[in-house]
PDB file of C-alpha atoms in Angstrom:
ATOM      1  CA  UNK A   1     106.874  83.636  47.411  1.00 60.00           C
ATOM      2  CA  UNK A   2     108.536  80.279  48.952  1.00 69.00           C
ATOM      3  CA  UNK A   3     106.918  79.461  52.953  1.00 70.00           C
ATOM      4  CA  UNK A   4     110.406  80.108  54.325  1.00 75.00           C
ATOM      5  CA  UNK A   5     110.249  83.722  52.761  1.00 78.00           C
ATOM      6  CA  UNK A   6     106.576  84.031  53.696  1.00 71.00           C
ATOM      7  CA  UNK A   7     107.075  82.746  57.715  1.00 77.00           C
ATOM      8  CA  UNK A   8     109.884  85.253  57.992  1.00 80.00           C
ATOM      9  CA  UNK A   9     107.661  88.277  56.718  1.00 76.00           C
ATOM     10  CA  UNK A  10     104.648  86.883  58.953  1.00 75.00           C
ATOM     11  CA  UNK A  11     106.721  86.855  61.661  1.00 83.00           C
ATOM     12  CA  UNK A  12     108.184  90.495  61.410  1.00 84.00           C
ATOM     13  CA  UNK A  13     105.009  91.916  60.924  1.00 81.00           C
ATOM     14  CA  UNK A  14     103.818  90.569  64.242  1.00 83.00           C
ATOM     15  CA  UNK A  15     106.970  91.371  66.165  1.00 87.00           C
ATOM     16  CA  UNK A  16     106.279  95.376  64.458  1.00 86.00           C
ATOM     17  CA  UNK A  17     102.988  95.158  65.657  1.00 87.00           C
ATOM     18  CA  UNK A  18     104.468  94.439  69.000  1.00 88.00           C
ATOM     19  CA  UNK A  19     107.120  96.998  69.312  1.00 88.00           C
ATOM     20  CA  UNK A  20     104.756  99.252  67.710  1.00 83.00           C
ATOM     21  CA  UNK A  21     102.366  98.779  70.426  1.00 87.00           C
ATOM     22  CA  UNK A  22     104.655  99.026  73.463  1.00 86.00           C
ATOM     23  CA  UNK A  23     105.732 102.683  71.837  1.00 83.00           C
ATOM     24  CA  UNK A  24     102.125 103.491  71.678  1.00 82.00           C
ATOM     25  CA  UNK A  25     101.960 102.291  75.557  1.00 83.00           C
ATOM     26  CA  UNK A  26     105.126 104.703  76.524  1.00 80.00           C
ATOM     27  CA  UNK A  27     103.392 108.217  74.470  1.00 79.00           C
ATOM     28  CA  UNK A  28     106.933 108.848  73.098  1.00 77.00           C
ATOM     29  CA  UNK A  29     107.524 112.804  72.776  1.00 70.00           C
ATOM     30  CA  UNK A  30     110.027 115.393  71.672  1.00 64.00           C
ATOM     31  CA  UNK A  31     111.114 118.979  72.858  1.00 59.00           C
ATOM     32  CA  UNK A  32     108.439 121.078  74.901  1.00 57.00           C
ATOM     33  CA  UNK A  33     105.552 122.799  74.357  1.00 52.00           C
ATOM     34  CA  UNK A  34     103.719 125.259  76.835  1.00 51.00           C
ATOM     35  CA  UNK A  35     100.140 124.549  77.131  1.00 44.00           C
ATOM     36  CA  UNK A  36      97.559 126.536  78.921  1.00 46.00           C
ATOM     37  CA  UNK A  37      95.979 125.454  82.224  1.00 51.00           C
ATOM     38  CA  UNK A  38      93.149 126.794  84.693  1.00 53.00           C
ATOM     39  CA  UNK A  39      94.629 129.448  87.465  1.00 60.00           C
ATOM     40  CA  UNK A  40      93.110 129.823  90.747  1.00 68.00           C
ATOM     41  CA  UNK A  41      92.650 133.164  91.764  1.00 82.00           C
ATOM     42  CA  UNK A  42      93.489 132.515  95.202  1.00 89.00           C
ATOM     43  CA  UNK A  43      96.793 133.387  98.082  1.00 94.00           C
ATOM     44  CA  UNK A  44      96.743 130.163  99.880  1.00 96.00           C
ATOM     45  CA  UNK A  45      98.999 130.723 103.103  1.00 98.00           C
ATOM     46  CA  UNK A  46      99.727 127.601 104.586  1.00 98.00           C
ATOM     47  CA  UNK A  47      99.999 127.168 108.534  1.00 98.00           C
ATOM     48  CA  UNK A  48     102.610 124.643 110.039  1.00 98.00           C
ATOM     49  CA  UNK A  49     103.338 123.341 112.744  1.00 97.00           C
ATOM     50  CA  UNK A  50     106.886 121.786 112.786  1.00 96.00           C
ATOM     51  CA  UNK A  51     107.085 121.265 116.723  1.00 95.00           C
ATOM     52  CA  UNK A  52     108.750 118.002 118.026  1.00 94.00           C
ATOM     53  CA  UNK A  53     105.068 116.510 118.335  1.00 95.00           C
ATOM     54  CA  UNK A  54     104.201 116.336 114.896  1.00 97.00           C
ATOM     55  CA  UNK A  55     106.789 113.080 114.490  1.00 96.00           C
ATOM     56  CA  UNK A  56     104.411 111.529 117.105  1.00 97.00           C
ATOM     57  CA  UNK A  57     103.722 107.938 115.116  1.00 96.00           C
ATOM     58  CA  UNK A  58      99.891 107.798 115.284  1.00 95.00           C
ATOM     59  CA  UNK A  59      99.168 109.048 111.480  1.00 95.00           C
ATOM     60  CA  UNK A  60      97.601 106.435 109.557  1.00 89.00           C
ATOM     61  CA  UNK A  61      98.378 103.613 112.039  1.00 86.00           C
ATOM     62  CA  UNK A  62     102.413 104.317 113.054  1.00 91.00           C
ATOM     63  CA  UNK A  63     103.713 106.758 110.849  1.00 94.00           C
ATOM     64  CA  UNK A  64     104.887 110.436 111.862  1.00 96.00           C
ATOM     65  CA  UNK A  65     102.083 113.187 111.393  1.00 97.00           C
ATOM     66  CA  UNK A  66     104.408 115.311 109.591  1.00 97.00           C
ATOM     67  CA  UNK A  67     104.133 112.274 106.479  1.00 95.00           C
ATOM     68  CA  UNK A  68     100.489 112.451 106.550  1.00 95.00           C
ATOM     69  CA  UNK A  69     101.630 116.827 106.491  1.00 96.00           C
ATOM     70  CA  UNK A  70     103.586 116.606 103.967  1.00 96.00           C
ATOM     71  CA  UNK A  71     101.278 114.322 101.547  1.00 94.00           C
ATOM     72  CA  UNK A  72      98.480 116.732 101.867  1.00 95.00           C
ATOM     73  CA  UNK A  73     100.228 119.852 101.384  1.00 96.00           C
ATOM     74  CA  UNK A  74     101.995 118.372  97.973  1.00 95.00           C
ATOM     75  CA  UNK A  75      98.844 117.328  96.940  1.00 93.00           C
ATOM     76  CA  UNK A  76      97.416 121.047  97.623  1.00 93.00           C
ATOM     77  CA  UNK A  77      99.238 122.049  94.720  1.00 91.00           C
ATOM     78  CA  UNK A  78      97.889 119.613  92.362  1.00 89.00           C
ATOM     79  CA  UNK A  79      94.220 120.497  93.487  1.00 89.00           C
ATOM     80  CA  UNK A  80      94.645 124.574  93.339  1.00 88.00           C
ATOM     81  CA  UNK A  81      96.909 124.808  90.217  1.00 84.00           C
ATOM     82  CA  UNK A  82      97.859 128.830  89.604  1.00 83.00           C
ATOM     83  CA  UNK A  83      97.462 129.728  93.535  1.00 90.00           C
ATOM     84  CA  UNK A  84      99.900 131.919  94.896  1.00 93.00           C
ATOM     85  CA  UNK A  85     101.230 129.607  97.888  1.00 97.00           C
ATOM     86  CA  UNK A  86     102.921 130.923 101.196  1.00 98.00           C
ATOM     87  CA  UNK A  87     103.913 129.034 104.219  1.00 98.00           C
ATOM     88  CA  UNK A  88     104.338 130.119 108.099  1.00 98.00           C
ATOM     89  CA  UNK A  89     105.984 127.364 110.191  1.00 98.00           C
ATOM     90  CA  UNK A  90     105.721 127.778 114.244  1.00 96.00           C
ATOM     91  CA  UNK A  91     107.625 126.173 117.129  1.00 93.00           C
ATOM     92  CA  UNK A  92     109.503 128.182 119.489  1.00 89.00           C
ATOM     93  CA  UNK A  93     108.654 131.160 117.224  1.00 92.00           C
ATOM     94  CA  UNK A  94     106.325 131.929 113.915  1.00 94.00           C
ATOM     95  CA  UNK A  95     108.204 132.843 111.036  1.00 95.00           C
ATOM     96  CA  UNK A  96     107.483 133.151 107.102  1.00 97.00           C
ATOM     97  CA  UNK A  97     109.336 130.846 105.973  1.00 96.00           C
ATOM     98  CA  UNK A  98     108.131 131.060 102.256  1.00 97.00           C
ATOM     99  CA  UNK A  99     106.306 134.156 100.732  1.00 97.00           C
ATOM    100  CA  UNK A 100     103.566 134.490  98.478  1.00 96.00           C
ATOM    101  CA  UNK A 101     104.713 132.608  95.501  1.00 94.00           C
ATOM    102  CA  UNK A 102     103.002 131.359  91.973  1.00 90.00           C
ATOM    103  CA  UNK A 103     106.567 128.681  91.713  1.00 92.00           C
ATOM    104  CA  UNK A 104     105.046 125.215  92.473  1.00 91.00           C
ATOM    105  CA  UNK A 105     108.617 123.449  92.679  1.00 93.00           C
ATOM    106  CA  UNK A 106     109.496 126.409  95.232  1.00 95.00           C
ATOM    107  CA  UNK A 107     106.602 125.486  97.633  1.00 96.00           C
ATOM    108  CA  UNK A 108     106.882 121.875  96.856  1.00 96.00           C
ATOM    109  CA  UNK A 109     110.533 121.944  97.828  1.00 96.00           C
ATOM    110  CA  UNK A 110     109.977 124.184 100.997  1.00 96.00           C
ATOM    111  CA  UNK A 111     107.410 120.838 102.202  1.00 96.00           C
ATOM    112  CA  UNK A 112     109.845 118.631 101.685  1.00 95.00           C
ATOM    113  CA  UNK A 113     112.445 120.245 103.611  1.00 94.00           C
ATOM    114  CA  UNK A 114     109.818 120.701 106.534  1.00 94.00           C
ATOM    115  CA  UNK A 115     111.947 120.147 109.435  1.00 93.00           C
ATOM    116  CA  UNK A 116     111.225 119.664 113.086  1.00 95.00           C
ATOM    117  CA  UNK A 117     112.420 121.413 116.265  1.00 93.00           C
ATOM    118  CA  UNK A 118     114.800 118.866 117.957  1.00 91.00           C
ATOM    119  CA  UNK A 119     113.419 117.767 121.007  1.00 88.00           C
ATOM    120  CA  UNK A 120     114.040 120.614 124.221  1.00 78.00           C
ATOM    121  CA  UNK A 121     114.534 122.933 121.367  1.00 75.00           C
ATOM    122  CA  UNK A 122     111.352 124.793 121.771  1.00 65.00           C
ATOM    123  CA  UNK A 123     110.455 126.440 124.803  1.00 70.00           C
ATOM    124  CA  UNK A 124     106.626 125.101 125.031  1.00 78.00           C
ATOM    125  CA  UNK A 125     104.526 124.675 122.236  1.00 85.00           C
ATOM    126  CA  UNK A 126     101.032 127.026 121.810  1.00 93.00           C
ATOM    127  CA  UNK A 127      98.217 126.279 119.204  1.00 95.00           C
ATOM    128  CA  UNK A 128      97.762 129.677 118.479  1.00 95.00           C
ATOM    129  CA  UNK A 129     101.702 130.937 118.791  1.00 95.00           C
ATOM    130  CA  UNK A 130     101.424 131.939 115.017  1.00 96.00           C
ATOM    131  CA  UNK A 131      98.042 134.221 114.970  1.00 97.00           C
ATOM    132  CA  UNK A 132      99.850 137.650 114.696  1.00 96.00           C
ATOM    133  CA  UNK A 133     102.167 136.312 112.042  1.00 97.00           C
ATOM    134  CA  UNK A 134      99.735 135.205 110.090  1.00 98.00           C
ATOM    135  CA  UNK A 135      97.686 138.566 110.333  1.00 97.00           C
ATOM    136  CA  UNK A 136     100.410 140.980 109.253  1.00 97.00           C
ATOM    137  CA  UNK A 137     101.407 138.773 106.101  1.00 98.00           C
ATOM    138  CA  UNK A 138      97.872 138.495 105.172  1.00 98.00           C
ATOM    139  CA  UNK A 139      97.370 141.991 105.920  1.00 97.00           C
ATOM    140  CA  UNK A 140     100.494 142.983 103.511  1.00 97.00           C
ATOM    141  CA  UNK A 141      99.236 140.283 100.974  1.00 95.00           C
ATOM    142  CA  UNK A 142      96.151 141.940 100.645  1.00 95.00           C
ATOM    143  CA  UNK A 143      97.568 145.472 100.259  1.00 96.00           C
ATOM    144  CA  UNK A 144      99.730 144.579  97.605  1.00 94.00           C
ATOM    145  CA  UNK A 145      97.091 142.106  95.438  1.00 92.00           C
ATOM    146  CA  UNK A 146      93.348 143.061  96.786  1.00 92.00           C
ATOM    147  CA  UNK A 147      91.734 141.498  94.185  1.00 89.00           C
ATOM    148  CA  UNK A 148      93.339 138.506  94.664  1.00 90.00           C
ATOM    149  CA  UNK A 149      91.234 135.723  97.675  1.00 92.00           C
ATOM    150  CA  UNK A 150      93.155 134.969 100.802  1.00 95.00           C
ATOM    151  CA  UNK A 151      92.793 131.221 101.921  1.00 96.00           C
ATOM    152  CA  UNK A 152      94.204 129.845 105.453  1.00 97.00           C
ATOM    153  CA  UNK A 153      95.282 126.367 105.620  1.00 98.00           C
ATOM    154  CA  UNK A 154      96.317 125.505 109.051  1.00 98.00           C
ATOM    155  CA  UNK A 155      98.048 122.542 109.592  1.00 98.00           C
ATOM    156  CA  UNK A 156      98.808 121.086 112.934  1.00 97.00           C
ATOM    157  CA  UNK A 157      97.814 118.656 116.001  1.00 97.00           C
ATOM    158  CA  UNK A 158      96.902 121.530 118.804  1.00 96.00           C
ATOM    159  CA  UNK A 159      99.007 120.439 121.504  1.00 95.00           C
ATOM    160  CA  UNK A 160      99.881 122.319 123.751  1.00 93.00           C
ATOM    161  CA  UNK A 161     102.975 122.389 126.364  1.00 88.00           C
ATOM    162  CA  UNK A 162     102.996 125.382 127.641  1.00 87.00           C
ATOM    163  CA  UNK A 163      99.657 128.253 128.443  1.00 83.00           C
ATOM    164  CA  UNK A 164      98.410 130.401 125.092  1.00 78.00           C
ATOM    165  CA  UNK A 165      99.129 134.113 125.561  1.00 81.00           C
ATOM    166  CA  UNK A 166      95.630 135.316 125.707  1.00 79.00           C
ATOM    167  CA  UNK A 167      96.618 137.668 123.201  1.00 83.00           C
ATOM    168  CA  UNK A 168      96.844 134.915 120.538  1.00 90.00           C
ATOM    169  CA  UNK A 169      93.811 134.675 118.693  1.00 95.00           C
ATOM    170  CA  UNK A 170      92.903 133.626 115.443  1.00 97.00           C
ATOM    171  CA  UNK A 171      89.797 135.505 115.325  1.00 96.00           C
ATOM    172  CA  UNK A 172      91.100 139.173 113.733  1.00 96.00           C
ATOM    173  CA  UNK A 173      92.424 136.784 110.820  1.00 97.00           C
ATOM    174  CA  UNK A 174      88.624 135.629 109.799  1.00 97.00           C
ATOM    175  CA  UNK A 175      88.557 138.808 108.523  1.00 96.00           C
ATOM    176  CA  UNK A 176      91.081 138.805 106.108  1.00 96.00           C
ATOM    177  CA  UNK A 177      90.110 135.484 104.319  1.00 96.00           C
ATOM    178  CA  UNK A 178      87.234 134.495 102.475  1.00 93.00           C
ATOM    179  CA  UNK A 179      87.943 130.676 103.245  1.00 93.00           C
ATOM    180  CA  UNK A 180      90.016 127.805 104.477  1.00 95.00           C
ATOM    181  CA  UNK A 181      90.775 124.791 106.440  1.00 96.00           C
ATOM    182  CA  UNK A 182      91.839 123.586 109.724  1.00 98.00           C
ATOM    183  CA  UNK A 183      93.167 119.773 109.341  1.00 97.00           C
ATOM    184  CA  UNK A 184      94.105 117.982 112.281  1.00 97.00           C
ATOM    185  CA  UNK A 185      96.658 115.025 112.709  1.00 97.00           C
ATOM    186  CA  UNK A 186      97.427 112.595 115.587  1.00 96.00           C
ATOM    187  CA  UNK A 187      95.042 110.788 117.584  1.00 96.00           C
ATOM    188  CA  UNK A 188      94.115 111.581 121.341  1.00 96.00           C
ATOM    189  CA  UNK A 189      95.346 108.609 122.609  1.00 95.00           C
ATOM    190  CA  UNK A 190      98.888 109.577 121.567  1.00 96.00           C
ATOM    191  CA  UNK A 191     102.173 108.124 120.612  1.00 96.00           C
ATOM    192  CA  UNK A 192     105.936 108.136 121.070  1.00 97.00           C
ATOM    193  CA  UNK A 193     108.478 110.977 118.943  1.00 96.00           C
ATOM    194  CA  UNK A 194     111.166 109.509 117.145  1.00 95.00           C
ATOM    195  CA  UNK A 195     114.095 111.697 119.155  1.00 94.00           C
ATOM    196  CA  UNK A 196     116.471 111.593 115.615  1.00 93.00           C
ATOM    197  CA  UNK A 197     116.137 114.246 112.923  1.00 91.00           C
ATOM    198  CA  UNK A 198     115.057 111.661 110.566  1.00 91.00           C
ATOM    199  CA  UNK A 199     112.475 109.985 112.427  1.00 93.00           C
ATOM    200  CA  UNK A 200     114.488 106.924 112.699  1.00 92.00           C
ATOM    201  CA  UNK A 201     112.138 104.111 114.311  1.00 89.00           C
ATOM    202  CA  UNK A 202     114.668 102.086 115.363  1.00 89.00           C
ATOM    203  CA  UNK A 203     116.644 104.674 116.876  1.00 91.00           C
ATOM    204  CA  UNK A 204     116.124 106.747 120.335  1.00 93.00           C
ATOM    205  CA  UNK A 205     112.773 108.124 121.462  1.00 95.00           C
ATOM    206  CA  UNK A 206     111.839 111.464 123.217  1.00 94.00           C
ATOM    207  CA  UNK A 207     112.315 110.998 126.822  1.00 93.00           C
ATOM    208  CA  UNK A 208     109.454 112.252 129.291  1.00 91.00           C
ATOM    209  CA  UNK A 209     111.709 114.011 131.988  1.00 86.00           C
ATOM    210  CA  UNK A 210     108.990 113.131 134.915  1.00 87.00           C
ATOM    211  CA  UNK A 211     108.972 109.179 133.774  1.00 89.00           C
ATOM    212  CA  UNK A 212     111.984 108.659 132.374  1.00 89.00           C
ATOM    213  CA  UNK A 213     110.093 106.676 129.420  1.00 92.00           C
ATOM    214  CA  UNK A 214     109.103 107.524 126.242  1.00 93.00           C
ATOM    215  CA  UNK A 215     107.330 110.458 125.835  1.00 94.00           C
ATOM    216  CA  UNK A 216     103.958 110.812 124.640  1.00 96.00           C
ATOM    217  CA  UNK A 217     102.462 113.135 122.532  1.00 96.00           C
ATOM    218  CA  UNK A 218      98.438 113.425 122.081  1.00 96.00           C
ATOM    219  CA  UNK A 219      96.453 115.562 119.328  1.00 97.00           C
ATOM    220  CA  UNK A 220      93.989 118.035 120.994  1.00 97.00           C
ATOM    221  CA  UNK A 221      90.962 117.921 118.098  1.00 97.00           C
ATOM    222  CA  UNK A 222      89.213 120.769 120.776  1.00 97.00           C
ATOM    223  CA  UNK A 223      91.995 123.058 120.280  1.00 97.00           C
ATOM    224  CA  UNK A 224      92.190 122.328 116.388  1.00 98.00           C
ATOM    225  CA  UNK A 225      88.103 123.203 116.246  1.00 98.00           C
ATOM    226  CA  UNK A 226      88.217 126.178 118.539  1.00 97.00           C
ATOM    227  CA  UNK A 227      90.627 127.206 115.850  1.00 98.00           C
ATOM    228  CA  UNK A 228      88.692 126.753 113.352  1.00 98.00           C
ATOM    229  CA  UNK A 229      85.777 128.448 114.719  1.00 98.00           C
ATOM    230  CA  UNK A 230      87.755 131.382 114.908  1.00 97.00           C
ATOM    231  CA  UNK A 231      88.680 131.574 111.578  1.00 97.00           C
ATOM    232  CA  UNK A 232      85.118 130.323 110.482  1.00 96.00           C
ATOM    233  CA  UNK A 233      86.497 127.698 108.419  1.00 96.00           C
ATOM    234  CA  UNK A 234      85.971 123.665 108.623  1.00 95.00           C
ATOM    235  CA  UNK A 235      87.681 121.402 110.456  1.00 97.00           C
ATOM    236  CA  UNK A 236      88.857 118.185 109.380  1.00 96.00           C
ATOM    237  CA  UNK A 237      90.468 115.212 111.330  1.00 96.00           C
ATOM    238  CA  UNK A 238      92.985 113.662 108.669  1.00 95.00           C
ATOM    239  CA  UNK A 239      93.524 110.423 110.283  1.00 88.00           C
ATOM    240  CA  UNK A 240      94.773 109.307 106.846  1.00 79.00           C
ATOM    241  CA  UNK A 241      95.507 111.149 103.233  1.00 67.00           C
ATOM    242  CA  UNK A 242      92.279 109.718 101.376  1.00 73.00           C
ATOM    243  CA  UNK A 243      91.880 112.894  99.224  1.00 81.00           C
ATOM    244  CA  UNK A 244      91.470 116.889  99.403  1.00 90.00           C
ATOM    245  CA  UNK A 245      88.825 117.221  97.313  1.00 88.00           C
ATOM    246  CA  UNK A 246      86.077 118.291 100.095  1.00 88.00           C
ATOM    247  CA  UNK A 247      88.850 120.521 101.878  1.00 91.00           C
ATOM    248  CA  UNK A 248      89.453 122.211  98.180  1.00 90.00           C
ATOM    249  CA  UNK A 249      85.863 122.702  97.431  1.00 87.00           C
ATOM    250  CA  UNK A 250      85.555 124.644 101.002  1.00 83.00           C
ATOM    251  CA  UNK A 251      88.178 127.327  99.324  1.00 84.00           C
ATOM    252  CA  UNK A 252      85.291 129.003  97.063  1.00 69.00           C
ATOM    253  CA  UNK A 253      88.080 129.346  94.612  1.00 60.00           C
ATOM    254  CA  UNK A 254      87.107 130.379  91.038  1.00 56.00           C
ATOM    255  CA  UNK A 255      89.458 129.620  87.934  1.00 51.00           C
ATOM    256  CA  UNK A 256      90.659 131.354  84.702  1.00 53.00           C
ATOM    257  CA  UNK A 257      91.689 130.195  81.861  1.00 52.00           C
ATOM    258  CA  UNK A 258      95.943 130.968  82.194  1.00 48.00           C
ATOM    259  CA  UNK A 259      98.091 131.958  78.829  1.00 47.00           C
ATOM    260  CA  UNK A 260     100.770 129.445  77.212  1.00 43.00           C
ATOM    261  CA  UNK A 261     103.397 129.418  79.322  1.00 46.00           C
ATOM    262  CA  UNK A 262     101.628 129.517  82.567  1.00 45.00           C
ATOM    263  CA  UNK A 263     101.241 125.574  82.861  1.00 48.00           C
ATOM    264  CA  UNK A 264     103.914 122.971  82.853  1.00 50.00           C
ATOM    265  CA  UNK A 265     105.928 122.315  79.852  1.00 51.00           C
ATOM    266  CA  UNK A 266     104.765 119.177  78.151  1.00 50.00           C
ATOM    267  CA  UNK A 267     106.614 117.035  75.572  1.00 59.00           C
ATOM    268  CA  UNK A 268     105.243 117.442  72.017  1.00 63.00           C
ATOM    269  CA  UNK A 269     103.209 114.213  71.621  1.00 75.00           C
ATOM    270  CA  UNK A 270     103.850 111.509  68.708  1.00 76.00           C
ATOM    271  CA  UNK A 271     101.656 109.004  70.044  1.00 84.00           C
ATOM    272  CA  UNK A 272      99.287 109.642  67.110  1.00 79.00           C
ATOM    273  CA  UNK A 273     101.802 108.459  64.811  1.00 85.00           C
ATOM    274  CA  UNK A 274     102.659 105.151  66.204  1.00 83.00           C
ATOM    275  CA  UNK A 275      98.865 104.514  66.666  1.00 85.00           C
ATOM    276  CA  UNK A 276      98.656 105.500  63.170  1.00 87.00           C
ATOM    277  CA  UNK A 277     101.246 102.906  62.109  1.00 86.00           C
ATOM    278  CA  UNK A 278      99.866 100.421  64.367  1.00 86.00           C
ATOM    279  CA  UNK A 279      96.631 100.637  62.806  1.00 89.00           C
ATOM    280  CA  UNK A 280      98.373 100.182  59.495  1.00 87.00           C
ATOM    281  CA  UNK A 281      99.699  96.927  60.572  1.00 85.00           C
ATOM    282  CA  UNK A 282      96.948  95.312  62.234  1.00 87.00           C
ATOM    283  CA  UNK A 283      94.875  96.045  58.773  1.00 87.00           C
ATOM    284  CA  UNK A 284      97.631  94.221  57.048  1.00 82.00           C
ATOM    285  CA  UNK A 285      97.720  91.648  59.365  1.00 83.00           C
ATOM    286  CA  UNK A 286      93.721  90.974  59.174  1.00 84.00           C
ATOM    287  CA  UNK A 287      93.744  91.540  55.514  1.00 82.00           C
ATOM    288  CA  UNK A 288      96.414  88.223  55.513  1.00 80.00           C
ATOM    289  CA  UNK A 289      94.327  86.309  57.502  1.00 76.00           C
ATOM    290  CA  UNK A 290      91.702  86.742  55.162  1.00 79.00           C
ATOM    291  CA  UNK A 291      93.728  85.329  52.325  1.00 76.00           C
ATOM    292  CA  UNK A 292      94.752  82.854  53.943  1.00 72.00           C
ATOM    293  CA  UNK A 293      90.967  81.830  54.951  1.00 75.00           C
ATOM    294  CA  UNK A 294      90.043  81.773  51.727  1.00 74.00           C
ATOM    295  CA  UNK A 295      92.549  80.256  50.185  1.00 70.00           C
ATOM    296  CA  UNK A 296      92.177  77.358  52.653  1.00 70.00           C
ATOM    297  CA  UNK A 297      88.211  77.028  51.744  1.00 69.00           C
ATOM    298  CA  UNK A 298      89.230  77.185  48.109  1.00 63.00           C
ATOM    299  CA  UNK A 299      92.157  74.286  47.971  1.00 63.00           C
ATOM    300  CA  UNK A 300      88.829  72.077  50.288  1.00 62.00           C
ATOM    301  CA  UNK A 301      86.463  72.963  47.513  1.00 64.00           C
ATOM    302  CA  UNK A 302      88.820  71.919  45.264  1.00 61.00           C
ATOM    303  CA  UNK A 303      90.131  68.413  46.641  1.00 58.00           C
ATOM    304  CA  UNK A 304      88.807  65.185  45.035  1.00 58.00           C
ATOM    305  CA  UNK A 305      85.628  63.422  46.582  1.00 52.00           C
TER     306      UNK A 305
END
């Protein structure tokens, strides 16, 4: 073999063992394949509070609550895969505004579209508004599946505008769950509301009608832990979204093992092939450096002293 014929291979080989590699690096698939993954056994009803307060910009620094909201509750159904997830918002009124459902992208999608009450829209906010609602669809939850767990998650700053009915308790619900969590956003010193529906900072701020300045909303963390003592849950202050595992562990979920089909569809994986041929080429590639080694040794043994 001439050296021009001999660079060229050389150098095809390594640019192979390049493109080789990135493939490894991107886990090339085809098609889909259902795998099996671990199902809570738990009806996690979710809590919200979507009044005007919760853009308040005092979540992790000077971002709206509802962010730090809606980071958590995504991440809820990454850390209880399988659970059947529900949602009651509350503002003016409590409503279900998702039922009982084991379709991730359908609760996923239902946090995203979280909206707000526009500001004046509500007549008075109250903590504690959404206690019946969340009774009666926990109540019908647990006809219809009682061997399933009920878990509360509610999810607010407990402000309040306007005096609790005295009638609004959380406490008949601590009976109908075996777990939960209360978490808590905004900070008692407070901050301005973005007025526009999509929290524009530069734009307009909530007016205080007494001032005439910006409005300012403050987190009430005594509210948020009475609450929780009434459901006999923890509390937890989520000043930013470091994690959910502690929350999560609180559930006393247990897990079994689902059938194919009850996970996510995943790509069949040909990773192991291009690893395969990668290995193949690196061999080759040491086994030429070899030659070369010795061939180098043998032409010094052989030159003339």
């Amino acid at each position: 073999m001439n050296p021009r014929t001999a660079t060229l291979l050389l150098l095809a080989r390594r640019l192979a063992i390049v493109l080789v590699f990135v493939m490894v690096l991107l886990r090339p698939g085809f098609g889909t394949a259902q795998v099996p993954t671990q199902l809570a056994d738990v009806d996690l009803l979710v809590v919200v509070d979507r009044t005007r307060s919760m853009a308040a910009l005092d979540h992790g620094g000077s971002r709206p609550r509802v962010e730090g909201v809606r980071a958590d509750l995504e991440a809820l159904a990454t850390e209880v895969p399988g659970a059947r997830f529900g949602i009651v918002t509350f503002g003016a009124e409590s409503r279900l505004t998702l039922p009982f459902t084991t379709d991730a992208s359908a609760y996923l999608s239902a946090v995203e579209t979280l909206d707000l009450e526009r500001p004046r829209e509500g007549n008075g906010s109250s903590s504690t508004r959404p206690a019946a609602e969340v009774a009666e669809v926990l109540e019908r939850a647990a006809e219809r599946r009682p061997d399933r767990r009920r878990v509360v998650v509610y999810v607010g700053d407990g402000e309040d505008t306007t005096s609790p009915d005295p009638g609004e308790t959380f406490a008949p619900v601590a009976d109908l769950i075996v777990g939960g969590a209360v978490l808590g956003y905004g900070t008692t010193d407070g901050a301005r509301m973005p007025a526009s529906d999509d929290l524009d900072l530069d734009g307009d701020y909530v007016e205080d009608p007494e001032s005439g300045g910006p409005a300012v909303s403050r987190a009430d963390l005594d509210n948020l832990r009475a609450i929780a003592d009434e459901l006999d849950v923890g509390f937890w202050h989520r000043t930013s979204t470091p994690g959910l595992d502690e929350v999560v562990d609180s559930f006393g979920a247990s897990y079994v093992e689902g059938e194919r089909g009850d996970g996510p569809p995943a790509a069949h994986d040909l990773t192991w092939v291009f690893g395969l041929l990668l290995l193949g080429l690196v061999l080759l590639e040491l086994r030429s450096g070899w030659r070369a080694m010795w061939r180098s040794q043998d032409a010094l043994k052989e030159e003339p002293r």
